[in-house]
CSV table of C-alpha atoms in Angstrom, one decimal:
chain,number,residue,atom,x,y,z
A,1,MET,CA,0.0,0.1,0.0
A,2,SER,CA,1.5,3.5,-0.9
A,3,THR,CA,1.8,6.1,1.7
A,4,PRO,CA,-0.9,8.6,1.6
A,5,THR,CA,-0.1,12.1,1.1
A,6,ARG,CA,-2.9,13.7,3.0
A,7,THR,CA,-5.8,13.2,5.3
A,8,ASP,CA,-8.1,15.2,7.4
A,9,VAL,CA,-6.9,13.7,10.7
A,10,LEU,CA,-3.4,12.5,11.2
A,11,VAL,CA,-2.8,10.3,14.1
A,12,VAL,CA,0.9,9.7,15.1
A,13,GLY,CA,1.2,6.5,17.3
A,14,ALA,CA,-0.7,3.4,17.3
A,15,GLY,CA,-0.8,2.5,20.8
A,16,PRO,CA,-4.1,2.7,22.7
A,17,ALA,CA,-4.3,6.4,22.9
A,18,GLY,CA,-3.7,6.5,19.1
A,19,SER,CA,-5.6,3.8,17.9
A,20,ALA,CA,-8.6,4.8,20.1
A,21,ALA,CA,-8.5,8.4,18.8
A,22,ALA,CA,-8.4,6.9,15.2
A,23,ALA,CA,-11.2,4.5,15.8
A,24,TRP,CA,-13.5,7.4,17.2
A,25,ALA,CA,-12.5,9.8,14.6
A,26,ALA,CA,-13.2,7.6,11.7
A,27,ASP,CA,-16.4,6.5,13.1
A,28,ALA,CA,-17.4,10.1,13.3
A,29,GLY,CA,-16.9,10.2,9.4
A,30,HIS,CA,-13.4,11.9,9.3
A,31,ASP,CA,-10.7,10.8,6.8
A,32,VAL,CA,-8.0,9.3,9.2
A,33,VAL,CA,-4.5,8.1,8.9
A,34,LEU,CA,-3.0,6.1,11.6
A,35,ALA,CA,0.8,5.9,11.4
A,36,ASP,CA,3.3,4.4,13.6
A,37,ALA,CA,7.1,3.8,13.6
A,38,ALA,CA,6.8,0.1,14.2
A,39,VAL,CA,5.4,-2.7,12.2
A,40,PHE,CA,2.6,-4.4,14.1
A,41,PRO,CA,2.5,-6.5,16.1
A,42,ARG,CA,5.0,-4.9,18.4
A,43,ASP,CA,6.1,-5.1,22.0
A,44,LYS,CA,5.6,-2.3,24.5
A,45,ALA,CA,7.3,-2.0,27.9
A,46,CYS,CA,4.1,-2.0,30.3
A,47,GLY,CA,2.8,-4.0,33.2
A,48,ASP,CA,0.0,-5.4,30.8
A,49,GLY,CA,-2.7,-4.8,33.6
A,50,LEU,CA,-6.1,-3.7,32.7
A,51,THR,CA,-8.1,-1.7,35.5
A,52,PRO,CA,-11.7,-1.6,35.5
A,53,ARG,CA,-11.6,1.9,34.1
A,54,ALA,CA,-9.6,0.4,31.1
A,55,ILE,CA,-12.2,-2.5,30.7
A,56,ALA,CA,-14.7,0.1,30.4
A,57,GLU,CA,-13.1,1.7,27.7
A,58,LEU,CA,-12.6,-1.2,25.7
A,59,GLU,CA,-16.0,-2.1,26.1
A,60,HIS,CA,-16.8,1.2,24.5
A,61,LEU,CA,-14.9,0.0,21.5
A,62,GLY,CA,-16.8,-3.1,21.4
A,63,LEU,CA,-13.8,-5.3,22.6
A,64,GLY,CA,-15.6,-6.2,25.9
A,65,ASP,CA,-16.0,-10.0,24.9
A,66,TRP,CA,-12.7,-10.0,23.4
A,67,VAL,CA,-10.9,-9.0,26.5
A,68,ARG,CA,-13.0,-11.2,28.8
A,69,GLY,CA,-12.2,-14.2,26.7
A,70,ARG,CA,-8.4,-13.5,27.6
A,71,GLY,CA,-9.1,-13.9,31.5
A,72,GLN,CA,-10.4,-11.6,34.4
A,73,ASN,CA,-9.3,-10.7,37.6
A,74,ARG,CA,-11.4,-9.9,40.7
A,75,GLY,CA,-8.9,-7.4,42.3
A,76,LEU,CA,-5.7,-6.9,44.1
A,77,ARG,CA,-3.8,-9.1,46.2
A,78,ALA,CA,-1.8,-6.8,48.2
A,79,ALA,CA,1.1,-7.8,50.4
A,80,GLY,CA,3.7,-6.3,52.5
A,81,PHE,CA,5.0,-5.3,56.0
A,82,GLY,CA,3.7,-8.7,57.2
A,83,GLN,CA,0.5,-8.6,55.9
A,84,LEU,CA,-1.6,-10.1,53.0
A,85,LEU,CA,-4.9,-8.9,51.8
A,86,THR,CA,-7.4,-9.4,48.9
A,87,LEU,CA,-9.0,-6.5,47.7
A,88,PRO,CA,-12.0,-6.7,45.3
A,89,TRP,CA,-12.5,-4.0,42.5
A,90,PRO,CA,-14.9,-1.5,44.0
A,91,GLY,CA,-17.4,-1.7,41.2
A,92,GLY,CA,-20.0,0.9,41.1
A,93,SER,CA,-19.9,3.0,38.2
A,94,LEU,CA,-17.1,0.9,36.6
A,95,PRO,CA,-17.0,-2.9,36.0
A,96,ALA,CA,-16.2,-5.2,39.0
A,97,HIS,CA,-13.4,-6.8,37.2
A,98,GLY,CA,-10.1,-6.2,35.5
A,99,GLY,CA,-7.8,-7.8,33.2
A,100,ALA,CA,-4.2,-8.3,31.7
A,101,VAL,CA,-3.3,-8.8,28.0
A,102,ALA,CA,0.2,-8.4,26.8
A,103,ARG,CA,0.7,-5.3,24.8
A,104,THR,CA,1.9,-7.1,21.7
A,105,GLU,CA,-1.7,-8.5,21.3
A,106,LEU,CA,-3.7,-5.7,23.0
A,107,ASP,CA,-2.3,-2.9,21.0
A,108,ALA,CA,-2.7,-4.8,17.7
A,109,ARG,CA,-6.5,-5.7,18.5
A,110,ILE,CA,-7.1,-2.0,19.3
A,111,ARG,CA,-5.5,-0.8,16.2
A,112,SER,CA,-7.4,-3.3,14.1
A,113,VAL,CA,-10.6,-1.7,15.6
A,114,ALA,CA,-9.5,1.5,14.1
A,115,LEU,CA,-8.5,0.0,10.6
A,116,GLU,CA,-12.0,-1.8,10.7
A,117,ARG,CA,-13.6,1.6,11.3
A,118,GLY,CA,-11.8,3.2,8.1
A,119,ALA,CA,-8.4,4.5,9.3
A,120,GLN,CA,-5.7,3.9,6.8
A,121,PRO,CA,-2.7,2.5,8.3
A,122,VAL,CA,0.9,3.5,7.7
A,123,GLU,CA,3.6,1.3,9.3
A,124,GLY,CA,7.3,1.7,9.7
A,125,ALA,CA,7.2,5.7,9.4
A,126,ARG,CA,9.1,7.5,12.2
A,127,ALA,CA,7.7,11.1,12.6
A,128,VAL,CA,10.8,13.3,12.7
A,129,ASP,CA,9.5,16.9,12.0
A,130,VAL,CA,6.3,19.0,11.1
A,131,GLU,CA,5.5,21.5,8.4
A,132,ARG,CA,4.0,24.6,9.6
A,133,ASP,CA,1.4,27.2,8.1
A,134,GLY,CA,1.9,30.0,10.6
A,135,ASP,CA,1.1,28.5,14.2
A,136,ARG,CA,-0.7,25.6,12.6
A,137,VAL,CA,0.7,22.2,11.6
A,138,SER,CA,0.0,21.5,7.8
A,139,GLY,CA,1.9,18.3,7.9
A,140,VAL,CA,4.1,15.8,9.5
A,141,VAL,CA,7.5,14.6,8.0
A,142,PHE,CA,8.4,10.8,8.4
A,143,ASP,CA,11.4,8.7,8.0
A,144,THR,CA,10.7,5.5,6.1
A,145,ALA,CA,12.7,2.9,4.5
A,146,GLU,CA,11.9,4.7,1.1
A,147,GLY,CA,13.2,8.0,2.5
A,148,PRO,CA,11.4,11.0,3.9
A,149,ARG,CA,7.9,11.2,3.2
A,150,THR,CA,5.2,14.1,4.2
A,151,ILE,CA,1.7,13.5,5.1
A,152,ALA,CA,-0.4,16.7,5.0
A,153,CYS,CA,-3.1,17.1,7.5
A,154,ARG,CA,-5.9,19.4,8.8
A,155,ARG,CA,-5.8,18.0,12.4
A,156,LEU,CA,-2.9,16.1,14.1
A,157,VAL,CA,-3.2,13.9,17.2
A,158,VAL,CA,0.4,12.9,18.7
A,159,ALA,CA,0.3,9.7,20.5
A,160,ASP,CA,3.9,8.6,20.2
A,161,GLY,CA,4.4,7.7,24.0
A,162,ALA,CA,6.2,9.0,27.2
A,163,ARG,CA,9.3,10.2,25.2
A,164,SER,CA,7.0,11.7,22.4
A,165,THR,CA,9.8,12.7,19.8
A,166,LEU,CA,6.9,14.7,17.9
A,167,GLY,CA,5.9,16.3,20.9
A,168,ARG,CA,9.2,17.8,21.7
A,169,VAL,CA,9.3,19.1,18.1
A,170,LEU,CA,6.1,21.0,18.9
A,171,GLY,CA,7.3,22.4,22.3
A,172,ARG,CA,6.5,19.8,24.7
A,173,VAL,CA,8.2,20.0,28.0
A,174,TRP,CA,8.3,17.5,31.0
A,175,HIS,CA,8.7,19.1,34.3
A,176,ARG,CA,10.7,16.6,36.5
A,177,ASP,CA,10.0,18.4,39.7
A,178,THR,CA,7.1,16.1,40.2
A,179,ALA,CA,6.9,12.6,40.8
A,180,TYR,CA,7.7,10.3,37.7
A,181,GLY,CA,7.9,6.5,37.3
A,182,VAL,CA,11.0,4.3,36.8
A,183,ALA,CA,9.9,0.8,35.9
A,184,ALA,CA,11.0,-2.6,34.3
A,185,ARG,CA,8.8,-5.7,33.5
A,186,ALA,CA,9.7,-9.1,32.2
A,187,TYR,CA,7.8,-12.3,31.4
A,188,VAL,CA,8.2,-15.8,32.7
A,189,ARG,CA,6.0,-19.0,32.8
A,190,SER,CA,4.1,-19.7,36.0
A,191,GLY,CA,2.0,-22.5,37.3
A,192,ARG,CA,-0.3,-19.9,38.5
A,193,HIS,CA,-0.7,-17.9,35.3
A,194,ASP,CA,-4.5,-18.2,35.7
A,195,ASP,CA,-4.7,-17.0,39.3
A,196,GLU,CA,-7.8,-14.7,39.8
A,197,TRP,CA,-6.0,-11.9,41.5
A,198,ILE,CA,-3.4,-9.4,40.4
A,199,SER,CA,-0.5,-9.1,43.1
A,200,SER,CA,1.2,-6.3,44.2
A,201,HIS,CA,4.1,-6.2,46.7
A,202,LEU,CA,4.1,-2.9,48.4
A,203,GLU,CA,7.2,-3.6,50.5
A,204,LEU,CA,9.7,-3.8,47.6
A,205,ARG,CA,13.1,-4.2,48.7
A,206,GLY,CA,16.1,-3.6,46.7
A,207,THR,CA,19.3,-5.9,46.7
A,208,ASP,CA,20.5,-4.4,49.9
A,209,ASP,CA,17.2,-5.1,51.6
A,210,GLU,CA,16.4,-1.3,51.5
A,211,VAL,CA,12.7,-0.3,51.3
A,212,LEU,CA,12.2,1.5,47.9
A,213,SER,CA,9.4,4.0,47.1
A,214,GLY,CA,7.3,1.7,44.8
A,215,TYR,CA,5.9,-1.7,44.5
A,216,GLY,CA,6.6,-5.2,42.6
A,217,TRP,CA,4.0,-6.8,40.8
A,218,VAL,CA,2.7,-10.1,39.2
A,219,PHE,CA,0.2,-9.9,36.7
A,220,PRO,CA,-1.4,-13.4,35.5
A,221,LEU,CA,-2.0,-13.3,31.8
A,222,HIS,CA,-3.8,-16.6,31.7
A,223,ASP,CA,-1.8,-17.9,28.8
A,224,GLY,CA,0.9,-19.8,30.7
A,225,HIS,CA,2.9,-16.8,31.8
A,226,VAL,CA,2.8,-13.7,34.1
A,227,ASN,CA,4.0,-10.3,33.7
A,228,ILE,CA,6.2,-9.6,36.6
A,229,GLY,CA,7.9,-6.0,37.4
A,230,VAL,CA,9.1,-3.5,39.5
A,231,GLY,CA,8.5,0.3,39.5
A,232,THR,CA,9.8,3.0,41.8
A,233,LEU,CA,8.9,6.7,42.1
A,234,ALA,CA,11.3,9.6,41.7
A,235,THR,CA,11.7,13.3,41.3
A,236,GLU,CA,14.6,15.6,40.0
A,237,ALA,CA,15.4,16.3,43.9
A,238,ARG,CA,15.2,12.7,44.8
A,239,PRO,CA,16.2,10.5,41.8
A,240,ALA,CA,15.7,6.6,41.7
A,241,ASN,CA,19.2,5.1,41.9
A,242,VAL,CA,18.2,1.6,41.2
A,243,ARG,CA,19.3,-0.9,38.4
A,244,LEU,CA,16.3,-2.0,37.0
A,245,ARG,CA,17.7,-5.4,35.6
A,246,SER,CA,19.1,-6.5,38.6
A,247,LEU,CA,16.1,-5.2,40.7
A,248,ILE,CA,13.9,-7.4,38.6
A,249,ALA,CA,15.9,-10.4,38.8
A,250,HIS,CA,16.0,-9.9,42.5
A,251,TYR,CA,12.4,-9.6,42.8
A,252,ALA,CA,11.6,-12.6,40.6
A,253,ALA,CA,13.8,-14.9,42.8
A,254,GLN,CA,11.9,-13.7,45.9
A,255,ARG,CA,8.4,-14.8,44.0
A,256,ARG,CA,9.8,-17.9,42.3
A,257,GLU,CA,8.5,-20.5,44.8
A,258,ASP,CA,5.0,-18.6,45.4
A,259,TRP,CA,4.4,-18.3,41.8
A,260,GLN,CA,5.6,-21.4,40.5
A,261,LEU,CA,7.9,-19.6,38.2
A,262,GLU,CA,9.7,-21.7,35.5
A,263,GLY,CA,12.8,-20.7,33.9
A,264,GLU,CA,14.5,-17.2,33.8
A,265,VAL,CA,12.6,-13.9,33.2
A,266,ARG,CA,12.7,-12.9,29.5
A,267,ASP,CA,12.3,-9.8,27.4
A,268,VAL,CA,13.0,-7.3,30.2
A,269,ALA,CA,12.2,-3.8,29.3
A,270,SER,CA,12.2,-0.7,31.0
A,271,ALA,CA,10.4,2.8,30.9
A,272,LEU,CA,10.6,6.4,32.2
A,273,LEU,CA,7.2,7.8,32.6
A,274,PRO,CA,6.1,11.5,32.9
A,275,MET,CA,3.1,11.5,35.4
A,276,GLY,CA,0.2,13.2,36.5
A,277,GLY,CA,0.0,15.8,33.5
A,278,ALA,CA,3.6,17.2,34.4
A,279,VAL,CA,3.8,18.1,30.8
A,280,SER,CA,3.3,21.6,29.3
A,281,GLY,CA,2.8,22.3,25.5
A,282,VAL,CA,0.2,19.6,25.1
A,283,ALA,CA,-1.8,21.4,22.3
A,284,GLY,CA,-1.9,24.0,19.4
A,285,PRO,CA,-4.4,25.4,17.0
A,286,ASN,CA,-4.9,22.2,15.2
A,287,TRP,CA,-3.0,19.5,17.3
A,288,ALA,CA,-3.0,17.8,20.5
A,289,LEU,CA,-1.0,15.3,22.7
A,290,VAL,CA,-2.8,12.4,24.2
A,291,GLY,CA,-2.0,9.3,26.3
A,292,ASP,CA,1.5,8.8,27.6
A,293,ALA,CA,2.8,11.9,25.3
A,294,ALA,CA,0.7,14.2,27.4
A,295,GLY,CA,1.8,12.9,30.8
A,296,LEU,CA,-1.5,11.0,31.4
A,297,VAL,CA,-0.1,8.5,33.9
A,298,ASN,CA,-1.6,7.7,37.3
A,299,PRO,CA,1.3,8.9,39.6
A,300,LEU,CA,0.1,6.4,42.4
A,301,ASN,CA,0.3,3.0,40.2
A,302,GLY,CA,1.9,3.9,36.9
A,303,GLU,CA,-1.4,3.1,35.1
A,304,GLY,CA,-1.8,4.9,31.7
A,305,ILE,CA,-3.8,2.3,29.3
A,306,ASP,CA,-7.0,3.7,30.7
A,307,TYR,CA,-6.1,7.3,30.3
A,308,GLY,CA,-4.8,6.6,26.8
A,309,LEU,CA,-8.0,5.1,25.9
A,310,GLU,CA,-10.2,7.7,27.4
A,311,SER,CA,-8.2,10.6,26.0
A,312,GLY,CA,-8.1,9.2,22.4
A,313,ARG,CA,-12.0,9.1,22.7
A,314,THR,CA,-12.3,12.5,24.1
A,315,ILE,CA,-9.9,14.2,21.6
A,316,ALA,CA,-12.0,12.7,18.5
A,317,GLY,CA,-15.0,14.7,20.0
A,318,LEU,CA,-13.0,17.8,19.4
A,319,LEU,CA,-11.9,17.1,16.0
A,320,GLY,CA,-14.5,19.2,14.3
A,321,ASP,CA,-14.5,20.7,10.6
A,322,GLU,CA,-12.1,23.7,10.2
A,323,GLY,CA,-15.2,25.8,9.7
A,324,ASP,CA,-16.2,25.5,13.3
A,325,GLY,CA,-13.3,27.8,14.6
A,326,GLY,CA,-12.1,25.3,17.1
A,327,ASP,CA,-8.8,26.0,18.6
A,328,LEU,CA,-7.3,23.0,20.5
A,329,SER,CA,-4.6,25.1,22.1
A,330,LEU,CA,-7.2,26.4,24.7
A,331,ALA,CA,-9.9,23.6,24.2
A,332,TRP,CA,-7.5,20.5,25.0
A,333,PRO,CA,-5.8,21.7,28.0
A,334,ALA,CA,-9.0,22.8,29.7
A,335,THR,CA,-10.4,19.6,28.9
A,336,LEU,CA,-7.7,17.5,30.5
A,337,ARG,CA,-7.8,19.8,33.5
A,338,ARG,CA,-11.4,19.3,33.8
A,339,GLN,CA,-11.3,15.6,33.5
A,340,TYR,CA,-8.1,14.8,35.3
A,341,GLY,CA,-6.5,17.9,37.1
A,342,SER,CA,-7.9,17.6,40.7
A,343,ALA,CA,-7.2,13.6,40.7
A,344,PHE,CA,-3.8,14.2,39.3
A,345,SER,CA,-2.8,17.1,41.4
A,346,ILE,CA,-3.5,15.1,44.7
A,347,ALA,CA,-2.0,11.9,43.4
A,348,ARG,CA,1.1,13.7,42.5
A,349,ARG,CA,1.5,15.2,46.2
A,350,LEU,CA,1.1,11.8,47.5
A,351,ALA,CA,3.4,10.1,45.1
A,352,GLY,CA,5.9,13.0,46.1
A,353,LEU,CA,5.6,12.0,49.6
A,354,LEU,CA,6.3,8.5,49.0
A,355,THR,CA,9.7,9.5,47.6
A,356,VAL,CA,10.8,11.0,51.1
A,357,PRO,CA,13.2,8.4,52.7
A,358,ARG,CA,11.7,6.5,55.6
A,359,LEU,CA,8.2,7.7,55.1
A,360,LEU,CA,7.0,4.3,53.7
A,361,PRO,CA,8.6,1.9,56.2
A,362,LEU,CA,6.8,4.0,59.0
A,363,ALA,CA,3.6,4.4,57.1
A,364,GLY,CA,3.5,1.1,55.1
A,365,PRO,CA,2.9,-1.2,58.3
A,366,VAL,CA,-0.2,1.1,59.5
A,367,GLY,CA,-1.9,1.0,56.3
A,368,MET,CA,-1.4,-2.6,55.8
A,369,ARG,CA,-3.0,-3.4,59.1
A,370,SER,CA,-6.3,-1.9,58.1
A,371,ARG,CA,-8.4,-3.7,55.3
A,372,MET,CA,-10.9,-0.7,55.3
A,373,LEU,CA,-8.1,1.8,54.5
A,374,MET,CA,-6.4,-0.4,51.9
A,375,THR,CA,-9.9,-0.9,50.3
A,376,VAL,CA,-10.0,3.0,50.1
A,377,ALA,CA,-6.5,3.1,49.0
A,378,LEU,CA,-7.2,0.7,46.1
A,379,ARG,CA,-10.0,2.7,44.8
A,380,VAL,CA,-8.5,6.1,45.1
A,381,MET,CA,-4.7,5.0,43.9
A,382,GLY,CA,-6.5,3.3,40.9
A,383,ASN,CA,-8.5,6.5,40.4
A,384,LEU,CA,-11.6,4.2,40.3
A,385,VAL,CA,-13.9,7.2,41.2
A,386,THR,CA,-16.1,8.8,38.4
A,387,GLU,CA,-18.4,12.0,38.3
A,388,GLU,CA,-21.2,9.4,38.6
A,389,ASP,CA,-20.1,8.1,42.0
A,390,ALA,CA,-21.9,10.1,45.0
A,391,ASP,CA,-20.5,8.0,48.1
A,392,LEU,CA,-18.5,9.5,50.9
A,393,VAL,CA,-15.2,8.3,49.4
A,394,ALA,CA,-15.9,9.6,46.3
A,395,ARG,CA,-17.1,13.2,47.4
A,396,ALA,CA,-13.9,13.4,50.0
A,397,TRP,CA,-11.4,12.3,47.2
A,398,ARG,CA,-12.9,15.0,44.8
A,399,GLY,CA,-13.0,17.5,47.3
A,400,ALA,CA,-9.3,16.9,48.4
A,401,GLY,CA,-8.2,17.0,44.9
A,402,ARG,CA,-10.0,20.3,44.2
A,403,ALA,CA,-8.2,21.7,47.3
A,404,SER,CA,-4.9,20.5,46.1
A,405,LEU,CA,-5.4,21.7,42.6
A,406,ARG,CA,-6.1,25.4,43.9
A,407,ALA,CA,-2.8,25.1,46.0
A,408,ASP,CA,-0.7,23.7,43.0
A,409,GLU,CA,2.3,25.9,42.1
A,410,LEU,CA,2.6,23.6,38.9
A,411,PRO,CA,-0.8,22.6,38.1
A,412,PRO,CA,-1.5,19.5,35.8
A,413,PHE,CA,-1.0,20.5,32.1
A,414,PRO,CA,0.5,23.9,32.7
A,415,ALA,CA,0.8,26.6,30.2
A,416,ALA,CA,4.1,26.5,28.6
A,417,ASP,CA,5.2,29.8,29.8
A,418,LEU,CA,4.2,29.2,33.4
A,419,ARG,CA,7.8,28.5,34.6
A,420,THR,CA,11.0,27.8,33.2
A,421,PRO,CA,11.2,24.2,32.8
A,422,LEU,CA,13.6,22.1,34.9
A,423,ALA,CA,14.2,19.5,32.0
A,424,ALA,CA,12.9,18.9,28.7
A,425,SER,CA,11.9,15.2,27.9
């Protein structure tokens, strides 16, 4: 298939955020091109876990039966500080089950939905630059096996991941003084690959037996394997001084007997994640960043698939005809702040506290002794609270978030000129 030369909507990046945006935009009648640097199927460094929030978005895309056919989980088995708790997903306005599907399979399936709805695929094309008409993007320049190619567009959706090469070209800046994630995952065969609970070890210890500000996980994939990984939090002032490959090997050795692990871990991959909307420059007049590129990652658990799917669906609703006068440079940041600002603000504060040495060893044992407290923590840390929820926990979480947002010196999705960036991603 020849590379198209122009389109109404160009989506760069075919992960969950980009493919969802392409699917919903095509469904709305737009001419859509979905481009990616890789050839599918391709791998992605991720824990592969699907929260109830992500399950809800997959159901919107018509993939509910598909994802349920790949196994379900009932909630979280949390371990640490001498305690073991099984915490069911809260349900309410969201599904009462989660899942886990390897990204090699998940991303290819979501992308296929976009193609089935009419999006035109472009593979093996790395976006490296943009062409401009004033302050608008008129086209994107790709490196391909056949040489440079340009695709002209009226609207551009940037979904090229946490590092976001194209986002940097457009002026995206990652502010690292707020908490960010450092994580690694691997795969290994397990006799408990069909376990009904995902597992998190909240007392993650390093190779010198020190307590780290993060957690380890084992997510059953129901295909003979588990996704096993480790993640820690850091800020520019308190960097994560860990060697991820040795840490994941150490963690797997600790879990080997309990999880009936067979053989060595394989396909180790790591990621550095902007979190909680700590990214400025997320939109221009006719372009917008979504998913990981926009820092749409939960600071308390590293989850980003649900926000990627949600932001892809949301941005598609703003891609009206050029004659409507819509300016994404204002509309998109305002939309992100409205949907995620308060939750991300308080989550960033809590995540930042967890990077303080000795806090987790003091607070962890207290929290783990209370099932009620950990049940609430599962819900709010997973951002499993929606505007439809009217219970006490939901009201308290939203109120705390609004208060945190009002006090933020660096709010989620700040204006590009709000402060001099500490570091560009």
